[in-house]
Amino acid sequence: MIELTKEDSGLWIVSINRPDKANSLTEAMLTELAEIAEAAQEARVLILTGEGRVFSAGADLEEARAGLATSPVWERLSSAIAALPGLTIAALNGTLAGGANGMALACDLRLAVPAAKFFYPVMKLGFLPQPSDPARLAALVGPARAKLILMGGAKITAPEAFQFGLVDQLVEDGDVVAAARTLATDTLAADPKIAAGIKAMCV
């Protein structure tokens, strides 16, 4: 349910492929995603995307009730993505919900289709967010808007997310992977040490 494509250019594309369940994530899927991210030190660009009309609805409901909602695997995944020296891009083909926000927030860039929605109803469900998510969210949208999403339960549209700074580019034709490839062109062509050095300077 997790698909990985590695190209000779150094581009890795990771796709969540469980569209019949809105790409909801099981512990096995999250572990596989974390292992891929941990192994991606040589990837010049890593693109995360999903199949179908939803990027991810977050945790699989059955597994969430069994304890997945508070599993450390979410933080393991987002930390591994954030630590990568290469450019990381979340190509959001649709709505981003719940714990799946963590992997997108950990990416360097986020692209989205105009129909996508963004929400993180963790408080309503009786849980704290993943430890790194509030700070990453606040760094992008500001503390008040982070509270609007995490405490106010706001469901943000893609145009609002773009206005807030949560999304860096709206992709009108819907082909977010193609748009991500375009953004990756210069990084893939550059000296990896220079690209990694620039990324390290943009903190």
Short mmCIF file of C-alpha atoms in Angstrom, two decimals:
data_model
loop_
_atom_site.label_atom_id
_atom_site.label_comp_id
_atom_site.label_asym_id
_atom_site.label_seq_id
_atom_site.Cartn_x
_atom_site.Cartn_y
_atom_site.Cartn_z
CA MET A 1 0.00 0.00 0.00
CA ILE A 2 3.13 2.16 -0.01
CA GLU A 3 4.78 2.47 -3.41
CA LEU A 4 8.34 3.70 -3.92
CA THR A 5 9.88 4.74 -7.24
CA LYS A 6 13.57 5.59 -7.42
CA GLU A 7 14.86 7.38 -10.51
CA ASP A 8 18.45 7.60 -11.71
CA SER A 9 18.38 11.37 -11.21
CA GLY A 10 18.13 10.90 -7.44
CA LEU A 11 14.38 11.54 -7.33
CA TRP A 12 12.37 9.30 -5.02
CA ILE A 13 8.57 9.30 -5.27
CA VAL A 14 6.61 7.75 -2.42
CA SER A 15 2.89 7.18 -2.90
CA ILE A 16 0.25 6.14 -0.38
CA ASN A 17 -1.94 3.71 -2.31
CA ARG A 18 -5.04 2.85 -0.33
CA PRO A 19 -7.66 5.00 -2.08
CA ASP A 20 -10.57 2.73 -1.13
CA LYS A 21 -9.91 3.73 2.51
CA ALA A 22 -9.08 7.40 1.80
CA ASN A 23 -5.40 6.48 2.14
CA SER A 24 -5.84 6.02 5.88
CA LEU A 25 -2.65 4.80 7.50
CA THR A 26 -2.04 1.59 9.39
CA GLU A 27 0.94 1.05 11.69
CA ALA A 28 2.54 -1.17 9.05
CA MET A 29 2.17 1.57 6.43
CA LEU A 30 3.59 4.21 8.76
CA THR A 31 6.52 1.97 9.63
CA GLU A 32 7.23 1.40 5.96
CA LEU A 33 7.08 5.15 5.29
CA ALA A 34 9.47 5.79 8.18
CA GLU A 35 11.89 3.16 6.94
CA ILE A 36 11.87 4.70 3.47
CA ALA A 37 12.50 8.18 4.88
CA GLU A 38 15.32 6.89 7.07
CA ALA A 39 16.90 5.20 4.05
CA ALA A 40 16.57 8.26 1.80
CA GLN A 41 19.85 9.96 2.76
CA GLU A 42 21.05 9.67 -0.84
CA ALA A 43 17.81 10.95 -2.36
CA ARG A 44 18.30 14.38 -3.89
CA VAL A 45 14.54 14.99 -3.88
CA LEU A 46 11.80 13.06 -2.08
CA ILE A 47 8.19 13.56 -3.18
CA LEU A 48 5.31 12.30 -1.03
CA THR A 49 1.91 11.90 -2.65
CA GLY A 50 -1.22 9.77 -2.58
CA GLU A 51 -3.43 7.89 -5.01
CA GLY A 52 -7.03 8.94 -5.61
CA ARG A 53 -8.77 12.06 -4.38
CA VAL A 54 -7.47 12.18 -0.80
CA PHE A 55 -3.83 12.48 0.25
CA SER A 56 -4.57 10.80 3.58
CA ALA A 57 -7.40 10.75 6.08
CA GLY A 58 -4.91 10.07 8.87
CA ALA A 59 -4.96 6.98 11.05
CA ASP A 60 -6.96 3.92 10.10
CA LEU A 61 -9.94 4.18 12.45
CA GLU A 62 -9.82 0.60 13.69
CA GLU A 63 -6.11 0.79 14.44
CA ALA A 64 -6.48 4.28 15.95
CA ARG A 65 -8.92 2.89 18.50
CA ALA A 66 -6.40 0.14 19.26
CA GLY A 67 -3.64 2.62 20.08
CA LEU A 68 -2.20 3.83 16.78
CA ALA A 69 -3.33 7.41 17.47
CA THR A 70 -0.66 7.75 20.16
CA SER A 71 2.03 5.55 18.61
CA PRO A 72 5.58 6.98 18.38
CA VAL A 73 5.72 5.86 14.75
CA TRP A 74 4.12 9.16 13.64
CA GLU A 75 6.93 11.18 15.17
CA ARG A 76 9.51 8.72 13.87
CA LEU A 77 8.23 9.35 10.35
CA SER A 78 8.05 13.13 10.53
CA SER A 79 11.45 13.37 12.23
CA ALA A 80 13.04 11.21 9.54
CA ILE A 81 11.59 13.42 6.79
CA ALA A 82 12.67 16.63 8.53
CA ALA A 83 16.23 15.32 8.92
CA LEU A 84 16.78 14.55 5.23
CA PRO A 85 19.46 16.63 3.47
CA GLY A 86 17.61 16.55 0.15
CA LEU A 87 14.59 18.60 -0.89
CA THR A 88 11.32 17.13 0.38
CA ILE A 89 7.99 17.97 -1.27
CA ALA A 90 4.47 16.99 -0.20
CA ALA A 91 2.44 16.72 -3.42
CA LEU A 92 -1.03 16.82 -1.90
CA ASN A 93 -3.45 15.29 -4.38
CA GLY A 94 -6.37 15.89 -2.02
CA THR A 95 -7.44 16.41 1.56
CA LEU A 96 -4.91 16.14 4.37
CA ALA A 97 -6.38 15.13 7.73
CA GLY A 98 -5.40 14.09 11.23
CA GLY A 99 -2.01 12.63 11.94
CA ALA A 100 -1.09 12.64 8.25
CA ASN A 101 -0.43 16.36 8.70
CA GLY A 102 2.85 15.48 10.39
CA MET A 103 4.63 14.14 7.33
CA ALA A 104 3.49 17.10 5.20
CA LEU A 105 4.52 19.64 7.84
CA ALA A 106 7.97 18.02 7.96
CA CYS A 107 8.49 18.55 4.23
CA ASP A 108 10.28 21.57 2.81
CA LEU A 109 7.47 22.41 0.39
CA ARG A 110 3.77 21.62 0.09
CA LEU A 111 1.76 21.70 -3.14
CA ALA A 112 -1.98 21.08 -3.23
CA VAL A 113 -4.94 20.79 -5.54
CA PRO A 114 -7.54 23.56 -5.08
CA ALA A 115 -10.19 21.12 -3.81
CA ALA A 116 -8.05 19.90 -0.89
CA LYS A 117 -9.03 20.60 2.70
CA PHE A 118 -6.81 20.63 5.78
CA PHE A 119 -7.84 19.72 9.30
CA TYR A 120 -6.29 18.17 12.39
CA PRO A 121 -9.07 17.32 14.90
CA VAL A 122 -6.74 15.76 17.44
CA MET A 123 -8.11 17.64 20.47
CA LYS A 124 -11.68 16.67 19.61
CA LEU A 125 -10.60 13.03 19.58
CA GLY A 126 -8.98 13.35 22.98
CA PHE A 127 -5.31 13.23 22.01
CA LEU A 128 -2.34 15.57 21.91
CA PRO A 129 -0.80 16.24 18.49
CA GLN A 130 2.47 14.62 17.54
CA PRO A 131 5.19 16.43 19.53
CA SER A 132 6.78 18.28 16.60
CA ASP A 133 3.62 19.22 14.72
CA PRO A 134 2.42 22.32 16.63
CA ALA A 135 5.80 24.07 16.34
CA ARG A 136 6.12 23.22 12.64
CA LEU A 137 2.57 24.38 12.01
CA ALA A 138 3.08 27.61 13.96
CA ALA A 139 6.31 28.31 12.07
CA LEU A 140 4.33 28.21 8.82
CA VAL A 141 1.05 29.90 9.72
CA GLY A 142 1.73 31.69 13.02
CA PRO A 143 0.68 30.73 16.57
CA ALA A 144 -2.89 32.03 16.33
CA ARG A 145 -3.70 30.15 13.14
CA ALA A 146 -2.04 27.04 14.54
CA LYS A 147 -4.45 27.28 17.48
CA LEU A 148 -7.31 27.91 15.05
CA ILE A 149 -6.57 24.57 13.43
CA LEU A 150 -5.57 22.52 16.47
CA MET A 151 -7.90 24.02 19.09
CA GLY A 152 -10.62 25.67 17.05
CA GLY A 153 -11.11 22.61 14.87
CA ALA A 154 -11.06 24.73 11.72
CA LYS A 155 -11.26 22.96 8.38
CA ILE A 156 -9.08 25.02 6.05
CA THR A 157 -9.64 25.12 2.30
CA ALA A 158 -6.69 24.96 -0.08
CA PRO A 159 -6.95 28.66 -1.03
CA GLU A 160 -7.01 29.55 2.68
CA ALA A 161 -4.05 27.25 3.30
CA PHE A 162 -2.16 29.03 0.53
CA GLN A 163 -3.02 32.40 2.03
CA PHE A 164 -1.94 31.21 5.49
CA GLY A 165 1.40 29.85 4.22
CA LEU A 166 0.55 26.23 4.94
CA VAL A 167 0.63 25.49 1.20
CA ASP A 168 3.32 26.95 -1.05
CA GLN A 169 1.63 26.43 -4.41
CA LEU A 170 -1.84 25.58 -5.69
CA VAL A 171 -1.83 23.31 -8.73
CA GLU A 172 -4.88 24.18 -10.78
CA ASP A 173 -4.66 21.27 -13.22
CA GLY A 174 -4.43 18.81 -10.35
CA ASP A 175 -1.18 17.13 -11.43
CA VAL A 176 0.73 17.79 -8.23
CA VAL A 177 3.43 15.23 -8.96
CA ALA A 178 4.25 16.93 -12.27
CA ALA A 179 4.37 20.29 -10.49
CA ALA A 180 6.65 18.80 -7.83
CA ARG A 181 8.91 17.41 -10.54
CA THR A 182 9.19 20.89 -12.04
CA LEU A 183 10.18 22.34 -8.67
CA ALA A 184 12.72 19.55 -8.24
CA THR A 185 14.52 20.23 -11.53
CA ASP A 186 17.18 22.64 -10.29
CA THR A 187 17.91 20.65 -7.14
CA LEU A 188 18.30 17.42 -9.12
CA ALA A 189 20.74 19.17 -11.47
CA ALA A 190 22.80 20.78 -8.69
CA ASP A 191 25.77 19.51 -6.72
CA PRO A 192 24.10 17.61 -3.83
CA LYS A 193 26.46 19.20 -1.29
CA ILE A 194 25.49 22.69 -2.47
CA ALA A 195 21.79 21.85 -2.40
CA ALA A 196 22.09 20.36 1.09
CA GLY A 197 24.10 23.37 2.22
CA ILE A 198 21.44 25.79 1.01
CA LYS A 199 18.74 23.77 2.76
CA ALA A 200 20.74 23.87 6.01
CA MET A 201 21.06 27.66 5.70
CA CYS A 202 17.29 28.15 5.29
CA VAL A 203 16.43 27.40 8.91
#
